[in-house]
XYZ file of C-alpha atoms in Angstrom:
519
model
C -55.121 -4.132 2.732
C -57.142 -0.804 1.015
C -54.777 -1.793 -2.161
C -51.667 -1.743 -0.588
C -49.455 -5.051 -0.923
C -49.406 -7.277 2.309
C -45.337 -6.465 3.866
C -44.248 -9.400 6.075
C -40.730 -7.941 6.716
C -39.221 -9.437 9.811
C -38.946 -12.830 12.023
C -39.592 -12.809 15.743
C -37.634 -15.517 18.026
C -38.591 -16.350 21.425
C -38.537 -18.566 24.007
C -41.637 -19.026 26.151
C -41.867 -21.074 29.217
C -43.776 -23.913 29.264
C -45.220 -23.618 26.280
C -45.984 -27.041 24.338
C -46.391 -26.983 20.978
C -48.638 -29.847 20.305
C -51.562 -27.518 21.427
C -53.155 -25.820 18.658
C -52.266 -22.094 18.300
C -55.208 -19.297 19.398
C -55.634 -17.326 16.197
C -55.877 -14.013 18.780
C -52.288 -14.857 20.322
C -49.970 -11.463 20.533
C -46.381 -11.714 20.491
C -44.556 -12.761 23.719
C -43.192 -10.518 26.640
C -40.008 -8.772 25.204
C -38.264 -10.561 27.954
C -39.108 -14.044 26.252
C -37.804 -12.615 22.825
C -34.272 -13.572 22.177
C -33.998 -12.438 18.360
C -35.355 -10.294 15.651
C -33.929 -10.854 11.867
C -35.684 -8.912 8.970
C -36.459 -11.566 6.068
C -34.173 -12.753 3.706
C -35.762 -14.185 0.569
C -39.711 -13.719 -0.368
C -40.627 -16.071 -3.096
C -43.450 -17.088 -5.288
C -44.807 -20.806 -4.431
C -48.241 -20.079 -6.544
C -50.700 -17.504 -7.310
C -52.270 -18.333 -3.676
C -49.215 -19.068 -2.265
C -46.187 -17.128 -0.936
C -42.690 -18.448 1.023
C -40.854 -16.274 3.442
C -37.609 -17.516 4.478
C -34.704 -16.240 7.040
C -31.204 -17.461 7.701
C -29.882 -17.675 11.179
C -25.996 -17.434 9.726
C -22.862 -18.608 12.142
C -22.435 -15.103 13.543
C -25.779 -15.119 15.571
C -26.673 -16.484 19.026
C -26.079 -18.513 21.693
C -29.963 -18.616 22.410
C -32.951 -21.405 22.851
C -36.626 -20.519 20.847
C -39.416 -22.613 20.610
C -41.697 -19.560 19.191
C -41.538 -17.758 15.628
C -43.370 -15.286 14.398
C -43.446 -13.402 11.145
C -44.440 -9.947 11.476
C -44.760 -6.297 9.879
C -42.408 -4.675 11.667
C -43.582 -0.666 11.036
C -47.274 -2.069 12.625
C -46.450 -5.024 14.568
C -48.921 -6.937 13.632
C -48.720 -10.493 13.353
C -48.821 -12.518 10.531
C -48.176 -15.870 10.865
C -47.075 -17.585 14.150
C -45.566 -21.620 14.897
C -44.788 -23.552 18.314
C -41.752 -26.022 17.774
C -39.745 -28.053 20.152
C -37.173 -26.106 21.869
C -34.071 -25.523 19.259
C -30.567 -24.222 19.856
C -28.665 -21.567 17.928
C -25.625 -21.583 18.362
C -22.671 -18.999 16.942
C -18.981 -19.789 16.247
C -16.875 -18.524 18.913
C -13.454 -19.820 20.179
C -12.475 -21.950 17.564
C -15.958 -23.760 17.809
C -18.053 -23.842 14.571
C -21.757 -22.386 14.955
C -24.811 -23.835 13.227
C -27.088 -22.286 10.728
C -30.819 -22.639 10.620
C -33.397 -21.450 8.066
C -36.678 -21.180 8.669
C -39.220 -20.497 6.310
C -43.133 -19.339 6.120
C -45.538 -20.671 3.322
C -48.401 -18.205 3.331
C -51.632 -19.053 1.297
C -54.549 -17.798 0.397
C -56.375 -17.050 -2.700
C -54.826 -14.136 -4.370
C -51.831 -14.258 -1.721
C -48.671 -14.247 -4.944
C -51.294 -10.375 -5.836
C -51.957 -9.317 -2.444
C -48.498 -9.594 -1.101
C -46.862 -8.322 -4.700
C -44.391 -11.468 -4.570
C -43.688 -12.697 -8.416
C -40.101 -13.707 -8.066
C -39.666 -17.785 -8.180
C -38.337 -19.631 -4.991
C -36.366 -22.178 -5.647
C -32.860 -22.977 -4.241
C -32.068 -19.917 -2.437
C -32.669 -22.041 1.204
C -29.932 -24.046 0.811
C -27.152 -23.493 3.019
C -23.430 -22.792 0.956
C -21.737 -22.034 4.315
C -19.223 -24.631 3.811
C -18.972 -24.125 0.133
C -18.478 -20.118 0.197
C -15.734 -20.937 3.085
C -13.788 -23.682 1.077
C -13.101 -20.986 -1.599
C -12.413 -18.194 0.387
C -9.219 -20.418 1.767
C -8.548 -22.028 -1.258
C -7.907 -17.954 -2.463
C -6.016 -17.118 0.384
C -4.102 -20.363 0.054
C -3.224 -19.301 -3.831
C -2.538 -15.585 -2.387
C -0.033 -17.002 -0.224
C 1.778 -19.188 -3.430
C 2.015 -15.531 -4.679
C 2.668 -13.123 -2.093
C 4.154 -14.933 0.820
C 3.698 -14.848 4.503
C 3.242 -10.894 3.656
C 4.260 -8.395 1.158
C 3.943 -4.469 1.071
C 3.983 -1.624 -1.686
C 5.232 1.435 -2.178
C 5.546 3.494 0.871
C 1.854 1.710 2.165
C 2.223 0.449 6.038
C 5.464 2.383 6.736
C 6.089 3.946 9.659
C 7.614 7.577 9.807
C 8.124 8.893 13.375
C 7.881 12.612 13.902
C 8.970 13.513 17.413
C 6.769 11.137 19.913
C 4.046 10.531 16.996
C 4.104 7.946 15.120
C 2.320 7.108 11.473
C 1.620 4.509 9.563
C 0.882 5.323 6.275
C -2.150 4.196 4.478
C -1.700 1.510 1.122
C -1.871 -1.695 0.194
C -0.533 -5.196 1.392
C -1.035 -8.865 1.528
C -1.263 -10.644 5.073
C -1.180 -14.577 5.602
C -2.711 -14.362 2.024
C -5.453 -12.083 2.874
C -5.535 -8.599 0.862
C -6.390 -5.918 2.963
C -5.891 -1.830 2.648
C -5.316 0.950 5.088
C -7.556 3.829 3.726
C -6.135 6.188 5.940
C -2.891 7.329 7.800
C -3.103 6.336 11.484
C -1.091 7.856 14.123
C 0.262 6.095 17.513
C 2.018 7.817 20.324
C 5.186 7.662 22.645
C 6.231 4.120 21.316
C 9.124 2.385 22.726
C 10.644 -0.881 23.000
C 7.763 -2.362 20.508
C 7.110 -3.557 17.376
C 4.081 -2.073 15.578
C 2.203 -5.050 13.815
C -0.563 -4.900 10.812
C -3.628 -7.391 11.981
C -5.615 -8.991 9.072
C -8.572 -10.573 9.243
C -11.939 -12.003 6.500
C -14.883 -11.190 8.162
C -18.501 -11.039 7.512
C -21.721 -13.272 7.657
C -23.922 -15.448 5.446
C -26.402 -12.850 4.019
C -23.424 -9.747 4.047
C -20.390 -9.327 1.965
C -17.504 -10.369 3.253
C -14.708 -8.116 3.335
C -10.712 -7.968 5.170
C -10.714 -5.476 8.201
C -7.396 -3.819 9.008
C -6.501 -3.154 13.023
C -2.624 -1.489 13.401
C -1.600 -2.814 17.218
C 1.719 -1.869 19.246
C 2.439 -5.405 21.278
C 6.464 -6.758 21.697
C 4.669 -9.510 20.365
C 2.116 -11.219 18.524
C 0.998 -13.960 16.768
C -1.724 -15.209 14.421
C -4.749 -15.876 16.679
C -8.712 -16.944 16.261
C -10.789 -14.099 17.997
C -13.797 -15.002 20.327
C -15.904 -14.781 16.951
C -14.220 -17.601 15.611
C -12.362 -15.186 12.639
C -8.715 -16.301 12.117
C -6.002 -13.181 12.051
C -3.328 -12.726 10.688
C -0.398 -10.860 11.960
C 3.304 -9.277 10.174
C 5.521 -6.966 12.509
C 5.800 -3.389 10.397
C 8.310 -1.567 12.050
C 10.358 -2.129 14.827
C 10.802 1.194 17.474
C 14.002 0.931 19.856
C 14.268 2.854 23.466
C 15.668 5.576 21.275
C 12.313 5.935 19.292
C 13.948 5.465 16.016
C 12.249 3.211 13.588
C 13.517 -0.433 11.884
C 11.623 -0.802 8.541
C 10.582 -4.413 8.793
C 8.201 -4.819 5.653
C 8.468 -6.935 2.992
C 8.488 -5.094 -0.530
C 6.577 -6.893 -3.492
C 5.550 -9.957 -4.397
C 7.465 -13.177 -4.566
C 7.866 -12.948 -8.177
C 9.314 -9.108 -7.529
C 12.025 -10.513 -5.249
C 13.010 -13.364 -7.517
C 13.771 -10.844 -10.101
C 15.369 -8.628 -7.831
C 17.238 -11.488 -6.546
C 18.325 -13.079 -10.251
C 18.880 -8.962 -11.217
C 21.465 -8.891 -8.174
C 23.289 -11.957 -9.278
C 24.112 -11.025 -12.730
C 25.526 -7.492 -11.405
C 27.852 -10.038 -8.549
C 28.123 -11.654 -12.047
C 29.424 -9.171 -13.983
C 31.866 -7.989 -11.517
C 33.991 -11.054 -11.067
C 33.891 -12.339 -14.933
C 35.675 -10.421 -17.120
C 34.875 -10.454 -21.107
C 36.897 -12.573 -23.680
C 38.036 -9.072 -24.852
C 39.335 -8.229 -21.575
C 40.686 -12.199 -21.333
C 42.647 -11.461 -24.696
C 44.303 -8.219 -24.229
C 45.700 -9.171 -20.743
C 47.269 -12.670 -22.017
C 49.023 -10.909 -25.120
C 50.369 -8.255 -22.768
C 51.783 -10.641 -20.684
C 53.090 -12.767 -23.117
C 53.867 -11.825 -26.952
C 53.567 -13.679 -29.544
C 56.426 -15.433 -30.975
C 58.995 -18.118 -31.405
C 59.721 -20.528 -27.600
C 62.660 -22.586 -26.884
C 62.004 -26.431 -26.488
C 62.169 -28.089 -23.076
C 65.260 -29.783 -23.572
C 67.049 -26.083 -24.467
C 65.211 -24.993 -21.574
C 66.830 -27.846 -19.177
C 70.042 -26.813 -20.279
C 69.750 -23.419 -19.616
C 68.469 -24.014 -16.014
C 71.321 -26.540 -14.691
C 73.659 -23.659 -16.175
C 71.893 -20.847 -13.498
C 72.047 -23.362 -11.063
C 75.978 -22.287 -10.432
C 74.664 -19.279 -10.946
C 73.616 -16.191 -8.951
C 69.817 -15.699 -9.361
C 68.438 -12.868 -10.469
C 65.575 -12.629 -8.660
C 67.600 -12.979 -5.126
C 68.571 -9.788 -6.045
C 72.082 -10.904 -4.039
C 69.869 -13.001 -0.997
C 71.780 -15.835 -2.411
C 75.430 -15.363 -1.659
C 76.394 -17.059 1.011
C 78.816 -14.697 2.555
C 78.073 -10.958 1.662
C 80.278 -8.997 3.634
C 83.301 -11.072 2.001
C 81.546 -10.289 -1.197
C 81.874 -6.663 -1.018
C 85.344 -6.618 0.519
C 86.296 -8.998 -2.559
C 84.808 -6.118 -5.015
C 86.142 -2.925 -3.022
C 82.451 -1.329 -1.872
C 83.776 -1.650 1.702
C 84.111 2.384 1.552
C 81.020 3.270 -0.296
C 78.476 1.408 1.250
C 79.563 2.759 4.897
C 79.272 6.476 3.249
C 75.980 5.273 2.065
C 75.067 3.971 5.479
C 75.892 7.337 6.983
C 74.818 9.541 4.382
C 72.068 12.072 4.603
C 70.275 11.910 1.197
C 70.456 15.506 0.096
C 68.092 15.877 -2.489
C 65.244 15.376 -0.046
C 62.897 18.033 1.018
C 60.397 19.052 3.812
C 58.110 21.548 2.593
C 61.131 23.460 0.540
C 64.014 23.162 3.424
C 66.652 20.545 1.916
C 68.055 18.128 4.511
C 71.834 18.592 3.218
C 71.982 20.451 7.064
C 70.262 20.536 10.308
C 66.820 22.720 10.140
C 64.233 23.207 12.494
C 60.477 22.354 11.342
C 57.419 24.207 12.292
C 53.701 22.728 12.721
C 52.990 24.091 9.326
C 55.405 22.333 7.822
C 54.009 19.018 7.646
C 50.439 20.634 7.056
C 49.210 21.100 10.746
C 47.451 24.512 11.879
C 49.443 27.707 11.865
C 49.009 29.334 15.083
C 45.879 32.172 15.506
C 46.016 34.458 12.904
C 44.847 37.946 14.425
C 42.003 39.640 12.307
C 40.781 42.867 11.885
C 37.185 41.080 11.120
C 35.700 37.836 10.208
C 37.705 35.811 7.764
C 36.062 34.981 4.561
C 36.041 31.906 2.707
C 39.597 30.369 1.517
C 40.692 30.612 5.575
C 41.373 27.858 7.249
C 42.668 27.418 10.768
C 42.211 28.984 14.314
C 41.408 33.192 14.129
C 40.691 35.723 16.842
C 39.329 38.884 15.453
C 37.724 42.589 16.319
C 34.276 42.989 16.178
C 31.592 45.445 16.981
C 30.942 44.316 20.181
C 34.392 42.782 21.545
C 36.850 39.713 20.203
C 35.699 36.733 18.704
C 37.547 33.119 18.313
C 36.913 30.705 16.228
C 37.926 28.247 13.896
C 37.252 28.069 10.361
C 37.403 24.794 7.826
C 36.870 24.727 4.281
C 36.201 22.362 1.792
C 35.968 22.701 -2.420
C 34.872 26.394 -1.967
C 32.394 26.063 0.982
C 33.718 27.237 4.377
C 32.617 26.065 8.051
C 33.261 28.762 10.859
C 33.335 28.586 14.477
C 33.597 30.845 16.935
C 32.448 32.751 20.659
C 31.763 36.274 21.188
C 32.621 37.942 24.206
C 29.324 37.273 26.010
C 30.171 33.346 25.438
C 27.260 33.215 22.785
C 28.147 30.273 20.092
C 28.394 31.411 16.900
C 27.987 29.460 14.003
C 28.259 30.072 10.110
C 28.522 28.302 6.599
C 29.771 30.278 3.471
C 28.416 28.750 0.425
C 30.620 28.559 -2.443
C 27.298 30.034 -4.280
C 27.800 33.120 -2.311
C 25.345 31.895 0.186
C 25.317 32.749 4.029
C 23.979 30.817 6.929
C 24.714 31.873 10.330
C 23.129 30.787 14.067
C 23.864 31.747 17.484
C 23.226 28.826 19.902
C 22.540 29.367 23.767
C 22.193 27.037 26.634
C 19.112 26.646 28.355
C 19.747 25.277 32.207
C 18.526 21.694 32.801
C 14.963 22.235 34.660
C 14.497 26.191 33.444
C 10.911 27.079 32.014
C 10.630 29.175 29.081
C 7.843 30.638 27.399
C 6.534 29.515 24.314
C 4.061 31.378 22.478
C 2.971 29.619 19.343
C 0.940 26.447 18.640
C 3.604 25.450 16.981
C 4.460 21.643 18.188
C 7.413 21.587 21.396
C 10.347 20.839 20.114
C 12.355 17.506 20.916
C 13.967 16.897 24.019
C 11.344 19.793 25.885
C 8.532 18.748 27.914
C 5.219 20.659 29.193
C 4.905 21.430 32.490
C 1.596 19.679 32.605
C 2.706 17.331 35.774
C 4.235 14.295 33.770
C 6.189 11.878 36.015
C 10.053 10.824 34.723
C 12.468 8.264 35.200
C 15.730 9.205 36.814
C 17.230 6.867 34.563
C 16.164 8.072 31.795
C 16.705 12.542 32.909
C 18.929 11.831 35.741
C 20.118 15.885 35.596
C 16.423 16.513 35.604
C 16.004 14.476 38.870
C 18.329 16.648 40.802
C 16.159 19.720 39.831
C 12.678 17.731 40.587
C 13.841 15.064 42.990
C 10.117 13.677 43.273
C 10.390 12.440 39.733
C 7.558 15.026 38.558
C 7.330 18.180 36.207
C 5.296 20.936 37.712
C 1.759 21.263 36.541
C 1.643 25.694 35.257
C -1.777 25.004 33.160
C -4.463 27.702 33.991
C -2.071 29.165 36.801
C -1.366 32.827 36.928
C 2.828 32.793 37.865
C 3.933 35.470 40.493
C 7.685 35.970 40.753
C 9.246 34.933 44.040
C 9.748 38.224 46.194
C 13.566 37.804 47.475
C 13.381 40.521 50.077
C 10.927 43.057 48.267
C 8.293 42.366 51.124
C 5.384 42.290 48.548
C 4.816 38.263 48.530
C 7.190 37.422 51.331
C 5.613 34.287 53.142
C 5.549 33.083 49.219
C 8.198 29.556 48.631
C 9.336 28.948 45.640
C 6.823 26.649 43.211
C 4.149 27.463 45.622
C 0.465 28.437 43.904
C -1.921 30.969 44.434
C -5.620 30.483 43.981
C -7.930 32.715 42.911
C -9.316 35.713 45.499
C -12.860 36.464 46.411
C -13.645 39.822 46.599
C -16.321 42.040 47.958
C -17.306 45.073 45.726
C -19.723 47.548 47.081
């Protein structure tokens, strides 16, 4: 080895054909056609047997195969040269895939010769590392997710992490933390989905990793109407929890679960003492009510009270306020109201008012009267705040009308010019002034838009897209194929209408680029 250490790093599977391994094994045998070799694994462990004697030793874990070897080699895998080779009956290896558990096989080397522990600069022990804790490993990884679940529930979210926040067709879902069917898994960064509608976007969970690497949750974010948890052709369980619900609107239903179960017991026993609170009054409160209802002091006994009730029995009753007498209009002929209570039927009560005009006479009421809007108050200019109602006013450049409403100091106006523009304008109380003038566009017109500033909602490119008539049904009388026109990398030319420059032109028609001859 000119004083270098003897490196043995990798195992060499393969099957060969027809190969029986009872035969003894030509020392000048070269590894097998690279068709025949179905799998190369680097070693695992390297251990000390004796001072002549080293161990190399690989796991075949239940993420690797489906393949047949009956040849193994151990190898230096810069060089390729051979170090150790074995024939064995033809063995299986088989992964876990559809539900079905895999096996795993070690296999290990025991290399001697004298000086071999030196030679190959192997001092560390083996001892138990060959021994399989497959089963083991996976009986506490879902005993912890069980114990998860005790805490967290079927899923539970923090903060603002896994949220969805839709801005125009793009949707994000924001990076953080959350537990899944007990599995605790994070979203590192934000991760954006497009044009969703009618779907639910769902956070997928799942443990995954191998025997000899660390084992760790992987986070997928999927847009399906629906899913539940599944086993994946690898045999790893996920676990599933709908987000955020998106409508054929595009707006977004929050449907995460904040916090542990702990957190929303306390919410829960916080929410009940506030219901509590509410309905019970204190003994204070109790107190103070009962004595204002009822004073202290000296009662009569029930037998003076029985004699004062059969006494109000012949007796009108108070609280009857007169329903009791049997014949009323005899009872006010017998006491000479017959006179005053027709006046009172027929009088006009006097000392009534509707917004200062007394009703002792006929008057005639106007819309401001009983607070409706004066008719339009003509203006010199603009009205300023403290005006409310319908104006039409001089400006610059013609009349305007308008309306304006205001509220605690702040004022809303209005109003159209007299080239139909839409004004609009808000007069803060602060002294503040914010004013807009809003014009149509026509259904299927194409503007210009020079920035790289995003299109605003409810404008499309014209890069081709198809549309539903349902959904743009003006739109489909402008484009009745149901298609936007396609302008990218075209040069436009306006349509002639008579000039005589373009004339065989139509309308939406392209032109291609020219080939010219320069001499």
């Amino acid at each position: 080895a000119a004083g270098k250490p003897v490196v043995l790093d990798e195992f060499v599977f393969a099957y060969v054909p027809d190969l029986d391994p009872t035969l003894a094994i030509n020392r000048d045998e070269t590894l097998p056609a690279e068709s025949h070799i179905v799998h190369r694994q680097a070693v695992n462990k390297t251990g000390l047997a004796s001072e002549n004697a080293v161990a190399y030793s690989v796991t075949l874990g239940t993420e690797v195969g489906h393949f047949d070897f009956n040849w193994i080699g151990l190898i230096n895998k810069a060089s390729g040269i051979i170090g150790m080779i074995t024939h064995a009956p033809a063995q299986k290896k088989i992964k876990t895939a559809n539900g079905l558990q895999g096996n795993v096989l070690t296999r290990s080397f025991l290399l001697e010769f004298e000086g071999a522990a030196k030679e190959a600069a192997i001092m560390t022990t083996a001892e138990t590392w060959q021994i399989d804790f497959t089963a083991r490993l996976s009986g506490i990884d879902e005993m912890q997710r069980l114990m998860n679940t005790d805490s967290y529930g079927e899923a539970a979210f923090f903060g603002d992490g896994f949220s969805v926040v839709c801005r125009g067709d793009r949707y994000t879902v924001k990076k953080g933390l959350a537990y899944i069917g007990g599995l605790r898994g994070e979203l590192a960064f934000d991760q954006t989905l497009n044009r969703l509608r009618d779907t639910r976007v769902y956070a997928d969970f799942s443990y995954q990793g191998n025997v000899v690497s660390q084992w760790k949750t992987v986070v997928h974010i999927i847009a399906a109407n629906d899913l539940k948890n599944y086993i994946d052709a690898a045999g790893y369980p996920h676990y599933v929890f709908a987000v955020a619900g998106i409508d054929g609107h595009g707006d977004v239903m929050d449907l995460r679960i904040k916090g542990s179960l702990n957190d929303r017991d306390i919410s829960a026993i916080h929410q009940e003492i506030d219901s509590v609170k509410r309905e019970y009054v204190t003994q204070q409160a109790l107190e103070s009510g009962l004595h204002g209802k009822q004073p202290k002091g000296g009662y009569a006994t029930n037998a003076a009270l029985t004699v004062v009730s059969e006494n109000a029995d012949s007796r009108l009753a108070k609280n009857q306020n007169g329903a009791d007498i049997p014949n009323k209009n005899e009872f006010v002929k017998n006491i000479g109201l017959v006179e005053t209570v027709e006046r009172v039927m027929n009088a006009v009560p006097n000392d009534r008012r509707i917004n200062g005009k007394s009703l002792s006479a006929d008057i005639s009421l106007m819309a401001g009267d009983v607070g409706a809007y004066h008719q339009t108050t003509y203006m010199t200019e603009l009205p300023g705040r403290h005006y409310s109602g319908p104006f039409s006013c001089g400006r610059e450049n013609g009349w305007a009308k308008g309306v304006s409403i205001g509220v605690g100091g702040d004022t809303g106006q209005i109003w159209i010019d007299a080239d139909a523009q839409l004004h609009t304008r808000f007069l803060n109380a602060n002294g503040a002034v914010e004013q807009k003038i809003t014009i149509g566009i026509p259904i299927g017109a194409t503007i210009e838009w020079h920035t790289a500033a995003p299109i605003p909602a409810g404008y499309e490119p014209n890069e081709g897209r198809s549309f539903r008539a349902a959904d743009y049904p003006e739109l489909a009388k402008i484009f009745p194929d149901l298609k936007l026109p396609d302008d990218r990398g075209l040069f436009k030319r306006g349509l002639d209408r008579g000039r005589g420059l373009d004339s065989g032109r139509s309308l939406g028609s392209v032109q291609g680029d020219a080939i010219r001859n320069i001499t």
